[in-house]
XYZ file of C-alpha atoms in Angstrom:
476
model
C 39.936 -5.529 5.715
C 39.363 -4.827 2.060
C 39.892 -1.270 0.896
C 36.282 -1.028 -0.239
C 35.299 -1.125 3.423
C 37.813 1.603 4.214
C 35.816 4.238 2.342
C 33.375 4.450 5.257
C 35.437 6.679 7.503
C 34.307 7.778 10.940
C 35.673 11.301 10.799
C 38.063 10.587 13.712
C 41.456 12.250 13.323
C 44.131 9.533 13.470
C 46.725 12.235 14.116
C 44.869 13.272 17.286
C 44.491 9.658 18.445
C 48.216 9.041 17.901
C 49.461 12.356 19.295
C 50.759 11.084 22.636
C 51.728 7.540 21.625
C 55.135 6.321 22.786
C 57.414 5.019 20.029
C 58.169 1.777 21.814
C 56.730 -1.758 21.984
C 54.053 -1.848 24.671
C 55.037 -5.350 25.799
C 58.681 -4.486 26.467
C 57.757 -1.760 28.977
C 56.336 -4.290 31.419
C 57.898 -4.124 34.919
C 58.400 -7.913 34.779
C 61.339 -7.333 32.404
C 64.298 -9.251 33.865
C 67.813 -7.971 34.396
C 70.181 -8.312 31.453
C 72.798 -11.046 31.482
C 76.437 -10.010 30.960
C 78.115 -10.344 27.567
C 80.543 -13.161 26.841
C 84.161 -12.176 27.345
C 86.715 -14.853 26.538
C 86.161 -18.445 25.399
C 83.321 -20.815 26.274
C 82.921 -24.550 25.708
C 79.661 -26.512 25.639
C 77.801 -29.424 24.120
C 75.152 -27.269 22.398
C 75.370 -23.619 21.418
C 72.108 -21.842 20.649
C 72.462 -18.632 18.614
C 69.510 -16.302 19.183
C 67.466 -15.397 22.244
C 63.953 -15.249 20.822
C 61.350 -17.974 21.107
C 63.165 -20.257 18.676
C 66.411 -20.204 20.626
C 64.791 -20.260 24.061
C 62.636 -23.288 23.254
C 65.666 -25.067 21.777
C 67.756 -24.486 24.884
C 64.911 -25.446 27.236
C 63.956 -28.617 25.366
C 67.600 -29.658 25.033
C 67.949 -29.583 28.824
C 64.628 -31.333 29.337
C 65.655 -34.103 26.937
C 69.060 -34.483 28.589
C 69.638 -32.612 31.865
C 73.371 -33.383 31.639
C 73.765 -31.601 28.297
C 75.828 -28.440 28.652
C 73.948 -25.659 26.845
C 74.980 -22.064 26.109
C 72.714 -19.443 24.503
C 74.026 -16.195 23.040
C 71.828 -13.224 22.080
C 72.929 -10.158 20.124
C 70.808 -7.713 22.139
C 68.499 -8.813 24.976
C 66.316 -11.897 25.211
C 62.923 -11.201 23.637
C 63.780 -7.712 22.332
C 63.075 -8.453 18.642
C 60.061 -10.249 17.124
C 59.439 -12.281 20.291
C 58.734 -9.107 22.256
C 56.974 -7.148 19.510
C 54.368 -9.497 18.040
C 50.618 -9.556 18.559
C 50.661 -12.431 21.039
C 48.756 -14.938 18.864
C 50.110 -18.358 19.875
C 48.671 -20.625 17.168
C 48.675 -24.391 16.811
C 49.073 -24.121 13.041
C 52.516 -25.086 11.739
C 51.622 -24.135 8.162
C 50.558 -20.484 8.476
C 46.930 -21.454 8.471
C 44.735 -24.192 7.086
C 44.567 -22.726 3.579
C 48.337 -22.561 3.108
C 48.711 -26.083 4.474
C 46.105 -27.438 2.058
C 47.818 -25.732 -0.867
C 51.306 -27.050 -0.043
C 51.030 -30.335 1.899
C 47.514 -31.728 1.380
C 48.648 -35.304 1.873
C 50.058 -34.723 5.335
C 47.930 -31.835 6.548
C 45.971 -34.006 8.991
C 49.275 -35.089 10.569
C 50.551 -31.494 10.616
C 47.366 -30.342 12.329
C 47.715 -33.135 14.908
C 51.353 -32.219 15.585
C 50.416 -28.551 15.825
C 47.666 -29.246 18.358
C 50.072 -31.326 20.439
C 52.638 -28.549 20.229
C 50.184 -25.948 21.531
C 49.172 -28.314 24.339
C 52.867 -28.685 25.213
C 53.298 -24.898 25.319
C 50.326 -24.585 27.666
C 51.806 -27.346 29.833
C 55.242 -25.679 29.905
C 53.713 -22.332 30.876
C 51.994 -24.013 33.843
C 54.913 -26.274 34.790
C 57.495 -23.487 34.815
C 55.138 -20.938 36.383
C 55.376 -18.535 33.441
C 53.043 -15.591 34.060
C 52.292 -14.532 30.463
C 48.501 -13.974 30.448
C 47.948 -17.265 28.583
C 44.303 -17.419 27.415
C 43.221 -20.210 25.055
C 40.379 -18.232 23.524
C 40.859 -19.179 19.866
C 40.845 -16.865 16.867
C 38.122 -15.663 14.514
C 38.975 -14.954 10.879
C 36.450 -12.326 9.833
C 35.108 -11.495 6.381
C 34.790 -7.795 5.543
C 33.970 -8.263 1.837
C 31.366 -10.560 0.199
C 33.891 -12.818 -1.561
C 35.568 -13.499 1.782
C 32.303 -14.894 3.187
C 32.352 -17.592 0.516
C 36.027 -18.300 1.228
C 35.361 -18.805 4.927
C 32.417 -21.088 4.117
C 34.693 -23.178 1.915
C 37.407 -23.336 4.575
C 34.882 -24.519 7.181
C 33.742 -27.293 4.822
C 37.326 -28.365 4.116
C 38.092 -28.526 7.840
C 35.030 -30.746 8.334
C 36.067 -33.032 5.472
C 39.495 -33.443 7.043
C 37.893 -34.380 10.338
C 39.266 -31.304 12.093
C 37.228 -30.231 15.096
C 36.936 -26.858 16.764
C 36.104 -24.799 13.649
C 32.770 -22.966 13.606
C 31.371 -20.779 10.830
C 29.659 -17.613 12.083
C 27.166 -15.705 9.986
C 26.836 -11.932 10.139
C 24.680 -11.880 13.252
C 26.775 -14.476 15.060
C 30.120 -12.806 14.412
C 28.815 -9.380 15.427
C 27.386 -10.928 18.588
C 30.953 -11.903 19.480
C 32.616 -8.605 18.519
C 30.507 -5.674 17.372
C 31.861 -4.134 14.196
C 29.769 -2.817 11.302
C 32.427 -4.145 8.914
C 32.078 -7.842 9.869
C 30.071 -9.979 7.428
C 30.970 -13.476 8.689
C 33.612 -15.326 10.640
C 35.377 -18.649 11.045
C 36.204 -19.359 14.682
C 39.046 -21.731 15.463
C 37.937 -22.228 19.051
C 40.848 -24.276 20.426
C 43.789 -23.749 18.082
C 45.008 -20.323 19.245
C 45.934 -18.835 22.607
C 46.498 -15.189 23.462
C 49.695 -14.409 25.381
C 51.759 -11.463 26.584
C 54.615 -12.158 24.164
C 57.482 -10.523 26.044
C 56.499 -12.155 29.338
C 56.466 -15.521 27.565
C 60.037 -14.930 26.336
C 61.195 -13.735 29.745
C 59.548 -16.712 31.417
C 61.320 -19.086 29.054
C 64.587 -17.324 29.864
C 64.046 -17.903 33.587
C 63.127 -21.542 32.944
C 66.294 -22.036 30.888
C 68.462 -20.536 33.612
C 66.785 -22.677 36.270
C 67.829 -25.781 34.323
C 71.423 -24.617 34.000
C 71.528 -22.952 30.576
C 74.231 -20.265 30.487
C 72.911 -17.154 28.750
C 75.007 -14.303 27.383
C 73.246 -11.171 26.146
C 74.718 -8.386 24.000
C 76.751 -11.186 22.408
C 76.070 -11.499 18.674
C 77.512 -14.425 16.771
C 79.656 -12.955 13.996
C 81.199 -15.996 12.331
C 80.498 -19.735 12.312
C 83.016 -22.369 11.219
C 83.778 -26.054 11.596
C 86.432 -26.904 14.147
C 87.546 -30.518 14.401
C 84.544 -32.623 15.361
C 82.565 -29.567 16.390
C 81.952 -25.945 15.520
C 83.202 -22.545 16.635
C 81.329 -19.256 16.767
C 83.162 -15.977 17.077
C 81.639 -13.121 19.072
C 82.887 -9.530 19.518
C 84.842 -10.374 22.688
C 85.278 -14.121 22.604
C 84.506 -17.493 21.041
C 82.238 -20.442 21.763
C 83.367 -23.973 20.955
C 80.612 -26.578 20.829
C 79.817 -30.059 19.583
C 76.622 -28.764 17.973
C 74.955 -25.457 17.180
C 71.319 -24.489 16.670
C 70.752 -21.295 14.698
C 67.694 -19.306 15.755
C 68.431 -15.966 14.089
C 65.222 -15.773 12.002
C 64.982 -12.318 10.310
C 68.645 -11.517 10.910
C 71.339 -12.636 8.438
C 72.088 -16.317 8.937
C 75.592 -17.421 9.906
C 75.153 -20.001 7.117
C 75.365 -17.619 4.182
C 73.726 -19.943 1.643
C 70.477 -19.623 3.608
C 70.189 -15.849 3.266
C 68.353 -15.854 -0.114
C 65.549 -17.924 1.441
C 64.475 -15.175 3.879
C 63.215 -11.664 3.129
C 62.961 -9.495 6.261
C 59.741 -7.477 6.146
C 58.482 -4.926 8.620
C 55.129 -5.118 10.363
C 53.607 -2.430 12.598
C 51.136 -2.246 15.464
C 49.223 0.193 17.659
C 48.062 -0.247 21.252
C 45.103 1.644 22.731
C 44.666 2.902 26.232
C 42.595 0.561 28.464
C 38.924 0.537 27.498
C 36.336 1.789 29.947
C 33.393 -0.382 30.959
C 31.195 1.627 28.589
C 33.588 1.129 25.690
C 33.822 -2.599 26.392
C 30.046 -2.860 26.412
C 29.935 -1.122 23.030
C 32.115 -3.735 21.326
C 31.277 -6.910 23.243
C 34.295 -9.230 22.908
C 33.349 -11.064 26.108
C 34.897 -14.357 24.970
C 38.143 -12.552 24.081
C 39.199 -14.428 20.896
C 41.942 -13.023 18.724
C 40.752 -11.618 15.402
C 42.138 -11.175 11.918
C 40.436 -10.172 8.717
C 40.633 -12.148 5.504
C 42.127 -9.708 3.004
C 45.550 -10.121 1.444
C 46.569 -6.965 3.301
C 45.085 -8.095 6.587
C 44.801 -6.730 10.102
C 45.231 -8.721 13.299
C 43.762 -7.486 16.560
C 43.204 -8.743 20.080
C 42.259 -7.580 23.554
C 44.870 -7.641 26.301
C 44.648 -8.690 29.926
C 44.106 -5.060 30.959
C 41.489 -4.512 28.204
C 43.546 -2.594 25.665
C 43.207 -3.360 21.958
C 46.265 -4.217 19.925
C 45.711 -3.391 16.248
C 48.371 -4.326 13.700
C 49.224 -5.526 10.228
C 48.017 -4.368 6.796
C 51.224 -2.833 5.446
C 54.129 -5.134 4.603
C 57.287 -3.038 4.261
C 60.366 -4.458 2.551
C 63.546 -2.407 2.296
C 65.919 -2.775 -0.633
C 68.686 -5.217 0.164
C 66.804 -6.874 3.013
C 68.570 -4.955 5.764
C 67.368 -5.107 9.370
C 67.898 -1.699 10.977
C 66.603 0.121 14.036
C 65.442 3.090 11.930
C 62.976 0.787 10.155
C 61.151 0.040 13.417
C 58.825 3.014 12.913
C 56.714 4.059 9.945
C 54.457 7.058 10.656
C 52.460 6.693 7.421
C 51.532 3.159 8.438
C 50.580 4.288 11.950
C 48.170 6.861 10.515
C 46.731 4.331 8.089
C 46.242 1.762 10.852
C 44.521 4.338 13.054
C 42.094 5.239 10.234
C 41.307 1.552 9.725
C 40.808 1.029 13.461
C 38.074 3.664 13.663
C 36.432 2.263 10.539
C 36.235 -1.109 12.255
C 35.187 0.321 15.630
C 33.474 3.687 15.111
C 31.859 3.316 18.534
C 35.334 3.824 20.066
C 35.700 7.350 18.735
C 37.807 9.398 21.120
C 40.027 6.564 22.329
C 43.767 7.242 22.254
C 46.725 5.093 21.254
C 49.463 4.843 23.866
C 52.134 2.918 21.935
C 53.231 2.433 18.320
C 56.012 0.140 17.141
C 57.252 -2.182 14.453
C 59.694 -4.997 13.869
C 61.117 -7.418 11.344
C 59.515 -10.715 10.303
C 61.458 -13.562 8.665
C 59.181 -14.209 5.705
C 59.884 -16.976 3.207
C 58.222 -17.885 -0.064
C 56.083 -20.684 1.357
C 54.946 -18.657 4.438
C 56.004 -21.308 6.966
C 59.238 -22.502 8.522
C 61.895 -24.560 6.796
C 64.610 -26.654 8.397
C 67.961 -28.282 7.733
C 71.565 -28.829 8.749
C 75.025 -27.592 7.830
C 78.630 -28.408 8.742
C 78.167 -32.146 8.372
C 75.075 -32.250 10.550
C 76.699 -30.404 13.447
C 74.629 -27.246 12.875
C 70.831 -27.131 12.585
C 68.547 -24.268 11.615
C 64.860 -23.338 11.511
C 63.850 -20.190 9.625
C 60.989 -18.511 7.794
C 58.108 -18.553 10.285
C 56.575 -15.583 8.427
C 54.832 -13.992 11.376
C 53.404 -17.171 12.898
C 56.290 -18.172 15.124
C 54.911 -17.656 18.620
C 53.743 -21.264 18.726
C 55.505 -22.879 15.761
C 58.992 -22.054 17.081
C 58.623 -24.717 19.746
C 57.969 -27.273 17.011
C 60.974 -25.885 15.124
C 63.121 -26.360 18.213
C 62.050 -30.005 18.391
C 62.965 -30.446 14.728
C 66.414 -28.887 15.189
C 67.160 -31.140 18.146
C 65.932 -34.191 16.201
C 68.197 -33.277 13.275
C 71.223 -32.765 15.513
C 70.635 -36.142 17.164
C 70.521 -37.862 13.775
C 67.293 -39.626 14.706
C 64.415 -40.339 12.356
C 61.264 -39.078 14.039
C 57.693 -38.335 13.026
C 58.833 -34.744 12.601
C 61.912 -35.363 10.446
C 59.941 -37.665 8.147
C 57.516 -34.896 7.171
C 57.666 -33.565 3.620
C 57.368 -30.100 5.157
C 60.606 -30.710 7.075
C 62.462 -32.450 4.248
C 61.634 -29.841 1.592
C 62.757 -26.253 1.128
C 60.945 -23.156 -0.175
C 62.095 -21.424 -3.310
C 64.684 -18.715 -2.618
C 63.917 -15.111 -3.363
C 65.809 -13.723 -6.373
C 68.731 -11.329 -5.861
C 68.383 -7.559 -5.979
C 67.134 -5.605 -7.831
C 64.772 -8.349 -9.047
C 63.750 -9.144 -5.476
C 62.529 -5.604 -4.731
C 60.838 -5.317 -8.102
C 59.047 -8.648 -7.656
C 57.938 -7.821 -4.122
C 56.628 -4.454 -5.293
C 54.614 -6.014 -8.122
C 53.278 -8.670 -5.756
C 52.173 -6.089 -3.197
C 50.423 -4.044 -5.882
C 48.734 -7.175 -7.195
C 47.564 -8.188 -3.709
C 46.026 -4.753 -3.243
C 44.263 -5.029 -6.586
C 42.902 -8.453 -5.612
C 41.491 -7.012 -2.380
C 39.781 -4.276 -4.386
C 38.427 -6.641 -7.050
C 36.558 -9.300 -5.144
C 39.622 -11.451 -4.487
C 40.341 -12.035 -8.178
C 44.036 -12.754 -8.624
C 45.783 -11.292 -11.658
C 48.180 -13.137 -13.959
C 51.173 -12.186 -11.842
C 49.719 -13.720 -8.681
C 48.554 -16.800 -10.569
C 52.070 -17.265 -11.934
C 53.550 -16.881 -8.445
C 51.062 -19.443 -7.116
C 52.025 -21.877 -9.853
C 55.751 -21.785 -9.125
C 55.270 -21.706 -5.355
C 56.532 -18.186 -4.691
C 54.648 -15.940 -2.297
C 55.047 -12.888 -0.125
C 53.193 -12.434 3.140
C 53.549 -11.276 6.732
């Protein structure tokens, strides 16, 4: 939502609305949370070691067993399965593998049709897995509407709808002012672009926990509170050291995302950034009637500093995004999980978008780290002579794309040429971020420039144009 729209405040006190909010991710408080697995003590041996217990690692372990039920698979997780980004995100499970149609057109125009096809198949496969494994995660394939809240964004959405039509992509529908407000009633909405089939809403933590149960049912051995601390080659395989033991494996798949990679040369390619969200109390019938939202699509606005928001199974509203917080040095720390200034800002923006909900309270506030990279979408590769594979840099769009990344890692470890490994997107790498202090300085200038563009009709200054030209970006 552009800052120009923010000047119309509702007079609601964000401090009052936030007064009783718990400083914890709403999703992780669900009673469906499974018991924790014990930590690894001693040595383990396996065919495939998966490092990381978020979506990326869970899908890798699950698909490895589905491809070959005899494969011996071990997964280690530094905390608990789903506790990081996989249990803290907004629950937008998107088909896009490229962080949206616009980013895909800018970076891989020649293969975008194929990428969109693969993404649609990937989302179908997720829906199938949820049904097949009986994963109760509130899966709703309602789509997502990108909304315009400033005049220049209306033109951008028009253009995107036309480009989708030219590419032969179905399911996209442009909504004018009346049509978008008929779907969700906000005085700030000027237009919308509805991707009707390419996004599902999920309870993110329950998806992770369901994948954990599915992995265990197929024989994957899972160790929690077991961080991998060192990775090295060992004979024809690899070895990973943990605080109280070691794992020896033929192959390893690294699914550590925002956390420092065990392959140190990969660390400059990822900048951990912090994103924050609020959750409201359940809406009453009167409040629901005031905003509509009967078809329950996810929503995001079209500014550089954008918000994402959706309605949950019990009719709460999750409201997140806007600020993108990077900390000098790229550390990932528990004390960064909360940012009161951002919570207050998000609350103000919420009541600007939905003034008819004045008086509603927020019950939860939280944040978490995102593994952003300079091209805004995942990159892939191998190390240790092809015995280790990695997928990193999902940049906030990993709920669905991590399954595709798992397929790519398994393809790479098998040494097979597949339709995935032949993609330019898979064969190429983003530009690394520069070292500190240049990294922090560049990110700061980029953030300032993005804000200025939002305030000036989308016009990008020389700095942003230069970043576009060399392929460097910064997003959440």
